[in-house]
PDB file of C-alpha atoms in Angstrom:
ATOM      1  CA  UNK H  64     -19.009  99.084  84.418  1.00  0.00           C
ATOM      2  CA  UNK H  65     -22.030  96.927  85.243  1.00  0.00           C
ATOM      3  CA  UNK H  66     -21.887  95.354  81.787  1.00  0.00           C
ATOM      4  CA  UNK H  67     -18.231  94.522  82.234  1.00  0.00           C
ATOM      5  CA  UNK H  68     -18.783  93.021  85.686  1.00  0.00           C
ATOM      6  CA  UNK H  69     -21.616  90.856  84.397  1.00  0.00           C
ATOM      7  CA  UNK H  70     -19.539  89.696  81.441  1.00  0.00           C
ATOM      8  CA  UNK H  71     -16.678  88.677  83.719  1.00  0.00           C
ATOM      9  CA  UNK H  72     -18.829  86.475  85.928  1.00  0.00           C
ATOM     10  CA  UNK H  73     -17.880  82.788  85.665  1.00  0.00           C
ATOM     11  CA  UNK H  74     -14.991  80.954  84.038  1.00  0.00           C
ATOM     12  CA  UNK H  75     -14.593  80.480  80.311  1.00  0.00           C
ATOM     13  CA  UNK H  76     -14.111  77.165  78.537  1.00  0.00           C
ATOM     14  CA  UNK H  77     -11.385  77.225  75.897  1.00  0.00           C
ATOM     15  CA  UNK H  78     -12.411  74.482  73.477  1.00  0.00           C
ATOM     16  CA  UNK H  79      -9.120  74.776  71.633  1.00  0.00           C
ATOM     17  CA  UNK H  80      -8.024  71.515  70.038  1.00  0.00           C
ATOM     18  CA  UNK H  81     -10.149  69.242  72.233  1.00  0.00           C
ATOM     19  CA  UNK H  82     -11.868  67.839  69.150  1.00  0.00           C
ATOM     20  CA  UNK H  83      -8.459  66.343  68.210  1.00  0.00           C
ATOM     21  CA  UNK H  84      -7.329  64.569  71.428  1.00  0.00           C
ATOM     22  CA  UNK H  85      -4.426  62.768  69.754  1.00  0.00           C
ATOM     23  CA  UNK H  86      -3.196  66.012  68.241  1.00  0.00           C
ATOM     24  CA  UNK H  87      -3.164  67.664  71.673  1.00  0.00           C
ATOM     25  CA  UNK H  88      -0.222  65.518  72.800  1.00  0.00           C
ATOM     26  CA  UNK H  89       1.798  66.491  69.741  1.00  0.00           C
ATOM     27  CA  UNK H  90       0.851  70.146  70.115  1.00  0.00           C
ATOM     28  CA  UNK H  91       1.868  70.112  73.782  1.00  0.00           C
ATOM     29  CA  UNK H  92       5.403  69.013  72.908  1.00  0.00           C
ATOM     30  CA  UNK H  93       5.547  71.435  69.975  1.00  0.00           C
ATOM     31  CA  UNK H  94       4.321  74.444  71.965  1.00  0.00           C
ATOM     32  CA  UNK H  95       6.587  73.627  74.922  1.00  0.00           C
ATOM     33  CA  UNK H  96       9.697  73.428  72.730  1.00  0.00           C
ATOM     34  CA  UNK H  97       8.691  76.560  70.822  1.00  0.00           C
ATOM     35  CA  UNK H  98       8.074  78.483  74.029  1.00  0.00           C
ATOM     36  CA  UNK H  99      11.447  77.521  75.507  1.00  0.00           C
ATOM     37  CA  UNK H 100      13.197  78.523  72.275  1.00  0.00           C
ATOM     38  CA  UNK H 101      11.290  81.815  72.299  1.00  0.00           C
ATOM     39  CA  UNK H 102      12.419  82.550  75.842  1.00  0.00           C
ATOM     40  CA  UNK H 103      16.051  81.730  75.126  1.00  0.00           C
ATOM     41  CA  UNK H 104      16.266  83.314  71.661  1.00  0.00           C
ATOM     42  CA  UNK H 105      14.540  86.620  72.372  1.00  0.00           C
ATOM     43  CA  UNK H 106      16.246  87.039  75.744  1.00  0.00           C
ATOM     44  CA  UNK H 107      19.592  86.420  74.024  1.00  0.00           C
ATOM     45  CA  UNK H 108      18.900  89.112  71.409  1.00  0.00           C
ATOM     46  CA  UNK H 109      17.908  91.621  74.104  1.00  0.00           C
ATOM     47  CA  UNK H 110      21.038  90.905  76.157  1.00  0.00           C
ATOM     48  CA  UNK H 111      23.401  90.888  73.171  1.00  0.00           C
ATOM     49  CA  UNK H 112      21.992  94.167  71.840  1.00  0.00           C
ATOM     50  CA  UNK H 113      22.382  95.730  75.282  1.00  0.00           C
ATOM     51  CA  UNK H 114      25.845  94.390  76.149  1.00  0.00           C
ATOM     52  CA  UNK H 115      27.632  94.866  72.804  1.00  0.00           C
ATOM     53  CA  UNK H 116      28.412  98.552  72.039  1.00  0.00           C
ATOM     54  CA  UNK H 117      28.630  97.748  68.305  1.00  0.00           C
ATOM     55  CA  UNK H 118      24.918  96.981  68.317  1.00  0.00           C
ATOM     56  CA  UNK H 119      23.860 100.278  69.876  1.00  0.00           C
ATOM     57  CA  UNK H 120      22.240 101.374  66.619  1.00  0.00           C
ATOM     58  CA  UNK H 121      18.637 102.207  65.646  1.00  0.00           C
ATOM     59  CA  UNK H 122      18.158  98.834  63.948  1.00  0.00           C
ATOM     60  CA  UNK H 123      18.992  96.851  67.092  1.00  0.00           C
ATOM     61  CA  UNK H 124      17.161  99.315  69.303  1.00  0.00           C
ATOM     62  CA  UNK H 125      14.003  98.487  67.356  1.00  0.00           C
ATOM     63  CA  UNK H 126      14.886  94.785  67.286  1.00  0.00           C
ATOM     64  CA  UNK H 127      15.203  94.775  71.076  1.00  0.00           C
ATOM     65  CA  UNK H 128      11.670  96.120  71.429  1.00  0.00           C
ATOM     66  CA  UNK H 129      10.389  93.589  68.874  1.00  0.00           C
ATOM     67  CA  UNK H 130      12.031  90.747  70.809  1.00  0.00           C
ATOM     68  CA  UNK H 131      10.555  92.025  74.071  1.00  0.00           C
ATOM     69  CA  UNK H 132       7.092  92.201  72.484  1.00  0.00           C
ATOM     70  CA  UNK H 133       7.504  88.653  71.111  1.00  0.00           C
ATOM     71  CA  UNK H 134       8.618  87.429  74.520  1.00  0.00           C
ATOM     72  CA  UNK H 135       5.627  88.959  76.298  1.00  0.00           C
ATOM     73  CA  UNK H 136       3.128  87.931  73.606  1.00  0.00           C
ATOM     74  CA  UNK H 137       4.081  84.268  73.780  1.00  0.00           C
ATOM     75  CA  UNK H 138       4.225  84.347  77.584  1.00  0.00           C
ATOM     76  CA  UNK H 139       0.670  85.706  77.712  1.00  0.00           C
ATOM     77  CA  UNK H 140      -0.553  82.721  75.693  1.00  0.00           C
ATOM     78  CA  UNK H 141       1.741  79.668  75.893  1.00  0.00           C
ATOM     79  CA  UNK H 142       1.517  78.780  79.639  1.00  0.00           C
ATOM     80  CA  UNK H 143      -2.298  78.709  79.585  1.00  0.00           C
ATOM     81  CA  UNK H 144      -2.281  76.803  76.302  1.00  0.00           C
ATOM     82  CA  UNK H 145       0.130  74.210  77.721  1.00  0.00           C
ATOM     83  CA  UNK H 146      -2.046  73.813  80.823  1.00  0.00           C
ATOM     84  CA  UNK H 147      -5.146  73.195  78.715  1.00  0.00           C
ATOM     85  CA  UNK H 148      -3.382  70.825  76.327  1.00  0.00           C
ATOM     86  CA  UNK H 149      -1.960  68.754  79.181  1.00  0.00           C
ATOM     87  CA  UNK H 150      -4.926  68.409  81.508  1.00  0.00           C
ATOM     88  CA  UNK H 151      -8.597  67.530  81.158  1.00  0.00           C
ATOM     89  CA  UNK H 152      -9.727  70.992  82.235  1.00  0.00           C
ATOM     90  CA  UNK H 153      -9.972  73.585  79.478  1.00  0.00           C
ATOM     91  CA  UNK H 154     -11.012  76.529  81.597  1.00  0.00           C
ATOM     92  CA  UNK H 155      -9.619  79.995  82.133  1.00  0.00           C
ATOM     93  CA  UNK H 156     -10.825  82.396  84.796  1.00  0.00           C
ATOM     94  CA  UNK H 157     -12.758  85.453  83.726  1.00  0.00           C
ATOM     95  CA  UNK H 158     -10.002  87.703  85.047  1.00  0.00           C
ATOM     96  CA  UNK H 159      -7.333  85.646  83.301  1.00  0.00           C
ATOM     97  CA  UNK H 160      -9.275  85.792  80.054  1.00  0.00           C
ATOM     98  CA  UNK H 161      -9.609  89.567  80.295  1.00  0.00           C
ATOM     99  CA  UNK H 162      -5.892  89.988  81.030  1.00  0.00           C
ATOM    100  CA  UNK H 163      -4.953  87.726  78.129  1.00  0.00           C
ATOM    101  CA  UNK H 164      -7.295  89.640  75.829  1.00  0.00           C
ATOM    102  CA  UNK H 165      -5.889  93.048  76.756  1.00  0.00           C
ATOM    103  CA  UNK H 166      -2.220  92.008  76.803  1.00  0.00           C
ATOM    104  CA  UNK H 167      -2.116  89.884  73.634  1.00  0.00           C
ATOM    105  CA  UNK H 168      -3.981  92.472  71.556  1.00  0.00           C
ATOM    106  CA  UNK H 169      -1.751  95.283  72.823  1.00  0.00           C
ATOM    107  CA  UNK H 170       1.422  93.348  72.001  1.00  0.00           C
ATOM    108  CA  UNK H 171       0.195  92.162  68.607  1.00  0.00           C
ATOM    109  CA  UNK H 172      -0.828  95.699  67.630  1.00  0.00           C
ATOM    110  CA  UNK H 173       2.508  97.055  68.837  1.00  0.00           C
ATOM    111  CA  UNK H 174       4.386  94.549  66.684  1.00  0.00           C
ATOM    112  CA  UNK H 175       2.454  95.655  63.596  1.00  0.00           C
ATOM    113  CA  UNK H 176       3.655  99.231  64.049  1.00  0.00           C
ATOM    114  CA  UNK H 177       7.172  98.195  65.115  1.00  0.00           C
ATOM    115  CA  UNK H 178       7.673  96.250  61.886  1.00  0.00           C
ATOM    116  CA  UNK H 179       6.670  99.352  59.902  1.00  0.00           C
ATOM    117  CA  UNK H 180       9.124 101.442  61.932  1.00  0.00           C
ATOM    118  CA  UNK H 181      11.883  98.920  61.217  1.00  0.00           C
ATOM    119  CA  UNK H 182      11.072  99.065  57.501  1.00  0.00           C
ATOM    120  CA  UNK H 183      11.492 102.865  57.582  1.00  0.00           C
ATOM    121  CA  UNK H 184      14.826 102.367  59.334  1.00  0.00           C
ATOM    122  CA  UNK H 185      15.972 100.020  56.535  1.00  0.00           C
ATOM    123  CA  UNK H 186      14.806 102.558  53.943  1.00  0.00           C
ATOM    124  CA  UNK H 187      16.911 105.263  55.596  1.00  0.00           C
ATOM    125  CA  UNK H 188      19.934 102.928  55.803  1.00  0.00           C
ATOM    126  CA  UNK H 189      19.814 101.909  52.126  1.00  0.00           C
ATOM    127  CA  UNK H 190      18.399 104.999  50.402  1.00  0.00           C
ATOM    128  CA  UNK H 191      19.909 107.705  52.622  1.00  0.00           C
ATOM    129  CA  UNK H 192      23.167 106.158  53.860  1.00  0.00           C
ATOM    130  CA  UNK H 193      25.086 109.455  54.090  1.00  0.00           C
ATOM    131  CA  UNK H 194      22.322 111.062  56.147  1.00  0.00           C
ATOM    132  CA  UNK H 195      21.332 107.962  58.113  1.00  0.00           C
ATOM    133  CA  UNK H 196      22.779 109.113  61.440  1.00  0.00           C
ATOM    134  CA  UNK H 197      21.103 112.497  61.035  1.00  0.00           C
ATOM    135  CA  UNK H 198      17.726 111.068  60.047  1.00  0.00           C
ATOM    136  CA  UNK H 199      17.571 108.238  62.588  1.00  0.00           C
ATOM    137  CA  UNK H 200      18.688 110.231  65.630  1.00  0.00           C
ATOM    138  CA  UNK H 201      17.996 108.924  69.115  1.00  0.00           C
ATOM    139  CA  UNK H 202      15.041 111.206  69.817  1.00  0.00           C
ATOM    140  CA  UNK H 203      13.254 110.100  66.640  1.00  0.00           C
ATOM    141  CA  UNK H 204      13.906 106.435  67.439  1.00  0.00           C
ATOM    142  CA  UNK H 205      12.475 106.828  70.928  1.00  0.00           C
ATOM    143  CA  UNK H 206       9.439 108.683  69.543  1.00  0.00           C
ATOM    144  CA  UNK H 207       8.775 105.974  66.943  1.00  0.00           C
ATOM    145  CA  UNK H 208       9.004 103.208  69.547  1.00  0.00           C
ATOM    146  CA  UNK H 209       6.783 105.185  71.900  1.00  0.00           C
ATOM    147  CA  UNK H 210       4.242 105.634  69.106  1.00  0.00           C
ATOM    148  CA  UNK H 211       4.255 101.866  68.467  1.00  0.00           C
ATOM    149  CA  UNK H 212       3.594 101.011  72.113  1.00  0.00           C
ATOM    150  CA  UNK H 213       0.955 103.733  72.516  1.00  0.00           C
ATOM    151  CA  UNK H 214      -0.817 102.481  69.388  1.00  0.00           C
ATOM    152  CA  UNK H 215      -0.959  98.977  70.819  1.00  0.00           C
ATOM    153  CA  UNK H 216      -2.175 100.112  74.228  1.00  0.00           C
ATOM    154  CA  UNK H 217      -4.760 102.463  72.727  1.00  0.00           C
ATOM    155  CA  UNK H 218      -6.106  99.796  70.395  1.00  0.00           C
ATOM    156  CA  UNK H 219      -6.511  97.194  73.115  1.00  0.00           C
ATOM    157  CA  UNK H 220      -8.151  99.642  75.516  1.00  0.00           C
ATOM    158  CA  UNK H 221     -10.814 100.349  72.905  1.00  0.00           C
ATOM    159  CA  UNK H 222     -11.276  96.932  71.274  1.00  0.00           C
ATOM    160  CA  UNK H 223     -10.983  94.756  74.377  1.00  0.00           C
ATOM    161  CA  UNK H 224     -13.203  96.951  76.528  1.00  0.00           C
ATOM    162  CA  UNK H 225     -15.953  97.026  73.894  1.00  0.00           C
ATOM    163  CA  UNK H 226     -15.667  93.250  73.443  1.00  0.00           C
ATOM    164  CA  UNK H 227     -15.957  92.564  77.175  1.00  0.00           C
ATOM    165  CA  UNK H 228     -19.012  94.811  77.442  1.00  0.00           C
ATOM    166  CA  UNK H 229     -20.991  92.682  74.973  1.00  0.00           C
ATOM    167  CA  UNK H 230     -23.769  90.648  76.677  1.00  0.00           C
ATOM    168  CA  UNK H 231     -23.185  86.912  76.287  1.00  0.00           C
ATOM    169  CA  UNK H 232     -26.323  85.485  77.912  1.00  0.00           C
ATOM    170  CA  UNK H 233     -24.369  82.753  79.684  1.00  0.00           C
ATOM    171  CA  UNK H 234     -22.248  81.736  76.677  1.00  0.00           C
ATOM    172  CA  UNK H 235     -18.813  80.780  78.033  1.00  0.00           C
ATOM    173  CA  UNK H 236     -17.519  78.290  75.442  1.00  0.00           C
ATOM    174  CA  UNK H 237     -14.781  79.957  73.397  1.00  0.00           C
ATOM    175  CA  UNK H 238     -14.066  77.950  70.265  1.00  0.00           C
ATOM    176  CA  UNK H 239     -10.414  78.834  70.340  1.00  0.00           C
ATOM    177  CA  UNK H 240      -7.353  78.242  72.520  1.00  0.00           C
ATOM    178  CA  UNK H 241      -6.976  81.899  73.575  1.00  0.00           C
ATOM    179  CA  UNK H 242      -9.204  84.815  74.500  1.00  0.00           C
ATOM    180  CA  UNK H 243      -8.992  86.821  71.292  1.00  0.00           C
ATOM    181  CA  UNK H 244     -11.328  89.537  69.995  1.00  0.00           C
ATOM    182  CA  UNK H 245     -12.775  87.660  66.971  1.00  0.00           C
ATOM    183  CA  UNK H 246     -13.488  84.578  69.105  1.00  0.00           C
ATOM    184  CA  UNK H 247     -14.903  86.575  72.025  1.00  0.00           C
ATOM    185  CA  UNK H 248     -17.216  88.591  69.778  1.00  0.00           C
ATOM    186  CA  UNK H 249     -18.829  85.346  68.609  1.00  0.00           C
ATOM    187  CA  UNK H 250     -20.104  84.712  72.159  1.00  0.00           C
ATOM    188  CA  UNK H 251     -22.381  87.755  72.079  1.00  0.00           C
ATOM    189  CA  UNK H 252     -26.128  87.160  72.070  1.00  0.00           C
ATOM    190  CA  UNK H 253     -26.852  90.448  70.288  1.00  0.00           C
ATOM    191  CA  UNK H 254     -26.308  91.680  66.751  1.00  0.00           C
ATOM    192  CA  UNK H 255     -22.525  92.003  66.339  1.00  0.00           C
ATOM    193  CA  UNK H 256     -22.458  93.494  62.859  1.00  0.00           C
ATOM    194  CA  UNK H 257     -21.346  96.872  64.216  1.00  0.00           C
ATOM    195  CA  UNK H 258     -18.566  95.201  66.229  1.00  0.00           C
ATOM    196  CA  UNK H 259     -17.350  93.272  63.197  1.00  0.00           C
ATOM    197  CA  UNK H 260     -17.264  96.473  61.157  1.00  0.00           C
ATOM    198  CA  UNK H 261     -15.339  98.168  63.961  1.00  0.00           C
ATOM    199  CA  UNK H 262     -12.905  95.251  64.146  1.00  0.00           C
ATOM    200  CA  UNK H 263     -12.423  95.385  60.381  1.00  0.00           C
ATOM    201  CA  UNK H 264     -11.748  99.148  60.452  1.00  0.00           C
ATOM    202  CA  UNK H 265      -9.268  98.776  63.298  1.00  0.00           C
ATOM    203  CA  UNK H 266      -7.545  96.024  61.312  1.00  0.00           C
ATOM    204  CA  UNK H 267      -7.287  98.334  58.316  1.00  0.00           C
ATOM    205  CA  UNK H 268      -5.548 100.966  60.429  1.00  0.00           C
ATOM    206  CA  UNK H 269      -3.210  98.744  62.457  1.00  0.00           C
ATOM    207  CA  UNK H 270      -2.584  96.021  59.865  1.00  0.00           C
ATOM    208  CA  UNK H 271      -2.978  97.306  56.332  1.00  0.00           C
ATOM    209  CA  UNK H 272      -1.656 100.829  56.956  1.00  0.00           C
ATOM    210  CA  UNK H 273       1.664  99.612  58.452  1.00  0.00           C
ATOM    211  CA  UNK H 274       1.853  96.928  55.755  1.00  0.00           C
ATOM    212  CA  UNK H 275       1.365  99.594  53.073  1.00  0.00           C
ATOM    213  CA  UNK H 276       4.176 101.673  54.598  1.00  0.00           C
ATOM    214  CA  UNK H 277       6.403  98.577  54.645  1.00  0.00           C
ATOM    215  CA  UNK H 278       5.702  97.860  50.968  1.00  0.00           C
ATOM    216  CA  UNK H 279       6.395 101.488  50.030  1.00  0.00           C
ATOM    217  CA  UNK H 280       9.689 101.412  51.962  1.00  0.00           C
ATOM    218  CA  UNK H 281      10.839  98.240  50.254  1.00  0.00           C
ATOM    219  CA  UNK H 282       9.665  99.539  46.881  1.00  0.00           C
ATOM    220  CA  UNK H 283      11.940 102.556  47.345  1.00  0.00           C
ATOM    221  CA  UNK H 284      14.769 100.270  48.469  1.00  0.00           C
ATOM    222  CA  UNK H 285      14.347  98.088  45.374  1.00  0.00           C
ATOM    223  CA  UNK H 286      14.413 101.141  43.083  1.00  0.00           C
ATOM    224  CA  UNK H 287      17.540 102.482  44.769  1.00  0.00           C
ATOM    225  CA  UNK H 288      19.378  99.168  44.436  1.00  0.00           C
ATOM    226  CA  UNK H 289      18.321  98.672  40.815  1.00  0.00           C
ATOM    227  CA  UNK H 290      19.749 102.080  39.892  1.00  0.00           C
ATOM    228  CA  UNK H 291      23.137 101.064  41.270  1.00  0.00           C
ATOM    229  CA  UNK H 292      23.211  97.873  39.161  1.00  0.00           C
ATOM    230  CA  UNK H 293      25.846  96.255  41.327  1.00  0.00           C
ATOM    231  CA  UNK H 294      25.903  92.671  42.519  1.00  0.00           C
ATOM    232  CA  UNK H 295      27.621  93.807  45.700  1.00  0.00           C
ATOM    233  CA  UNK H 296      24.871  96.365  46.322  1.00  0.00           C
ATOM    234  CA  UNK H 297      22.240  93.656  45.856  1.00  0.00           C
ATOM    235  CA  UNK H 298      23.996  91.422  48.387  1.00  0.00           C
ATOM    236  CA  UNK H 299      24.356  94.273  50.864  1.00  0.00           C
ATOM    237  CA  UNK H 300      20.692  95.251  50.493  1.00  0.00           C
ATOM    238  CA  UNK H 301      19.620  91.629  50.913  1.00  0.00           C
ATOM    239  CA  UNK H 302      21.765  91.280  54.001  1.00  0.00           C
ATOM    240  CA  UNK H 303      20.393  94.524  55.410  1.00  0.00           C
ATOM    241  CA  UNK H 304      16.716  93.909  54.658  1.00  0.00           C
ATOM    242  CA  UNK H 305      16.345  90.145  54.130  1.00  0.00           C
ATOM    243  CA  UNK H 306      15.820  89.209  57.780  1.00  0.00           C
ATOM    244  CA  UNK H 307      13.245  91.922  58.378  1.00  0.00           C
ATOM    245  CA  UNK H 308      11.386  91.134  55.156  1.00  0.00           C
ATOM    246  CA  UNK H 309      11.162  87.455  56.108  1.00  0.00           C
ATOM    247  CA  UNK H 310       9.801  88.339  59.565  1.00  0.00           C
ATOM    248  CA  UNK H 311       7.235  90.691  57.991  1.00  0.00           C
ATOM    249  CA  UNK H 312       6.088  87.939  55.637  1.00  0.00           C
ATOM    250  CA  UNK H 313       5.651  85.423  58.468  1.00  0.00           C
ATOM    251  CA  UNK H 314       3.844  87.810  60.808  1.00  0.00           C
ATOM    252  CA  UNK H 315       1.577  89.665  58.404  1.00  0.00           C
ATOM    253  CA  UNK H 316       0.861  86.582  56.296  1.00  0.00           C
ATOM    254  CA  UNK H 317      -0.784  84.902  59.282  1.00  0.00           C
ATOM    255  CA  UNK H 318      -2.313  87.715  61.321  1.00  0.00           C
ATOM    256  CA  UNK H 319      -4.095  89.312  58.359  1.00  0.00           C
ATOM    257  CA  UNK H 320      -5.829  85.990  57.642  1.00  0.00           C
ATOM    258  CA  UNK H 321      -7.419  86.188  61.101  1.00  0.00           C
ATOM    259  CA  UNK H 322      -8.278  89.854  61.497  1.00  0.00           C
ATOM    260  CA  UNK H 323      -9.101  90.950  57.960  1.00  0.00           C
ATOM    261  CA  UNK H 324     -11.558  88.065  57.424  1.00  0.00           C
ATOM    262  CA  UNK H 325     -12.580  86.966  60.948  1.00  0.00           C
ATOM    263  CA  UNK H 326     -15.737  85.158  59.846  1.00  0.00           C
ATOM    264  CA  UNK H 327     -14.045  82.791  57.441  1.00  0.00           C
ATOM    265  CA  UNK H 328     -11.064  82.315  59.729  1.00  0.00           C
ATOM    266  CA  UNK H 329     -13.081  81.266  62.751  1.00  0.00           C
ATOM    267  CA  UNK H 330     -15.674  79.240  60.907  1.00  0.00           C
ATOM    268  CA  UNK H 331     -13.142  76.427  60.458  1.00  0.00           C
ATOM    269  CA  UNK H 332     -10.492  74.795  62.607  1.00  0.00           C
ATOM    270  CA  UNK H 333      -7.686  76.179  60.437  1.00  0.00           C
ATOM    271  CA  UNK H 334      -8.257  79.553  62.109  1.00  0.00           C
ATOM    272  CA  UNK H 335      -6.801  78.098  65.315  1.00  0.00           C
ATOM    273  CA  UNK H 336      -3.701  76.881  63.489  1.00  0.00           C
ATOM    274  CA  UNK H 337      -3.217  80.266  61.816  1.00  0.00           C
ATOM    275  CA  UNK H 338      -3.387  81.950  65.223  1.00  0.00           C
ATOM    276  CA  UNK H 339      -0.912  79.393  66.561  1.00  0.00           C
ATOM    277  CA  UNK H 340       1.524  80.433  63.842  1.00  0.00           C
ATOM    278  CA  UNK H 341       1.690  84.130  64.682  1.00  0.00           C
ATOM    279  CA  UNK H 342       1.395  83.773  68.471  1.00  0.00           C
ATOM    280  CA  UNK H 343       3.788  80.859  69.058  1.00  0.00           C
ATOM    281  CA  UNK H 344       5.732  79.909  65.916  1.00  0.00           C
ATOM    282  CA  UNK H 345       6.690  83.351  64.588  1.00  0.00           C
ATOM    283  CA  UNK H 346       8.147  84.582  67.930  1.00  0.00           C
ATOM    284  CA  UNK H 347      10.227  81.398  67.960  1.00  0.00           C
ATOM    285  CA  UNK H 348      11.543  81.888  64.429  1.00  0.00           C
ATOM    286  CA  UNK H 349      12.331  85.610  64.719  1.00  0.00           C
ATOM    287  CA  UNK H 350      15.507  85.183  66.823  1.00  0.00           C
ATOM    288  CA  UNK H 351      16.700  82.383  64.542  1.00  0.00           C
ATOM    289  CA  UNK H 352      16.114  84.517  61.454  1.00  0.00           C
ATOM    290  CA  UNK H 353      17.955  87.518  62.876  1.00  0.00           C
ATOM    291  CA  UNK H 354      20.898  85.507  64.198  1.00  0.00           C
ATOM    292  CA  UNK H 355      21.409  82.997  61.383  1.00  0.00           C
ATOM    293  CA  UNK H 356      21.117  85.641  58.637  1.00  0.00           C
ATOM    294  CA  UNK H 357      22.840  88.508  60.454  1.00  0.00           C
ATOM    295  CA  UNK H 358      26.609  88.883  60.622  1.00  0.00           C
ATOM    296  CA  UNK H 359      26.441  91.649  63.234  1.00  0.00           C
ATOM    297  CA  UNK H 360      24.559  89.518  65.774  1.00  0.00           C
ATOM    298  CA  UNK H 361      26.769  86.495  65.176  1.00  0.00           C
ATOM    299  CA  UNK H 362      29.852  88.695  65.490  1.00  0.00           C
ATOM    300  CA  UNK H 363      28.571  90.243  68.709  1.00  0.00           C
ATOM    301  CA  UNK H 364      27.849  86.808  70.133  1.00  0.00           C
ATOM    302  CA  UNK H 365      31.394  85.671  69.300  1.00  0.00           C
ATOM    303  CA  UNK H 366      32.866  88.799  70.904  1.00  0.00           C
ATOM    304  CA  UNK H 367      30.834  88.311  74.080  1.00  0.00           C
ATOM    305  CA  UNK H 368      31.703  84.619  74.298  1.00  0.00           C
ATOM    306  CA  UNK H 369      35.350  85.386  73.578  1.00  0.00           C
ATOM    307  CA  UNK H 370      35.387  88.062  76.264  1.00  0.00           C
ATOM    308  CA  UNK H 371      33.853  85.671  78.804  1.00  0.00           C
ATOM    309  CA  UNK H 372      36.330  82.925  77.958  1.00  0.00           C
ATOM    310  CA  UNK H 373      39.306  85.293  78.195  1.00  0.00           C
ATOM    311  CA  UNK H 374      38.081  86.598  81.562  1.00  0.00           C
ATOM    312  CA  UNK H 375      37.669  83.013  82.749  1.00  0.00           C
ATOM    313  CA  UNK H 376      41.278  82.221  81.808  1.00  0.00           C
ATOM    314  CA  UNK H 377      42.511  85.248  83.751  1.00  0.00           C
TER     315      UNK H 377
END
């Protein structure tokens, strides 16, 4: 505990994008708009999935948790980022940095597992349609979601605590716009090879393992659809899995670039932009992807709006 208390003494300086002062004004507007869209879009998905009985299915149960995780992840990062982009002060309190570190890592890890769970759900829907209700029963769905959240919490309790215990010898300049494990580890004034190996191993478990399960699920889906050899089956499979596959590509394509190769990612400024993509941009796009490409959500929205309008007329 002494090591943690010493490490939390004093504020941190988030360098962020301060080396591009003109870009900060553009980024402020971009992040603000993205954050507002994230709040509206993900809140809308949560409310629609809860209010419309037609969406009380495993797929939208998982989607609700994904939207909630997106909402919390962006909220743990965007307000502080906007404050630093707008004003001359680029600081964050030691307590605020620790909270951001714990919360963002927990939510990011949870999303990794949630996306794998959603891929399994799509596999059951396409490859086992007659047994789907039996396979994806409510108790299993709750257990899978619970496993996702426990994985995220467990990972952050281990990784964040170890990171905060590292001695920094007065180093408080974080060359990033958030308190994130790869950036925080770089502040240590001791040999961090063991920490980097640990970070890499944790990334293998919580990034590559879920990604492997996702690829296996979609490989089985592709084989099942190809055996049917029907254009209608292809369209149905694309409609069922297309939105999720696009979200997986956006999320994993960016986060793996940061956590699988932290040295190369944080040695250059592009690492900050990659992090910006999966912490701010992807949570903004997810609701748009699921609503614009999903007939069920659009239909539910029309039913809810129609119900409200009819009640207003009465």
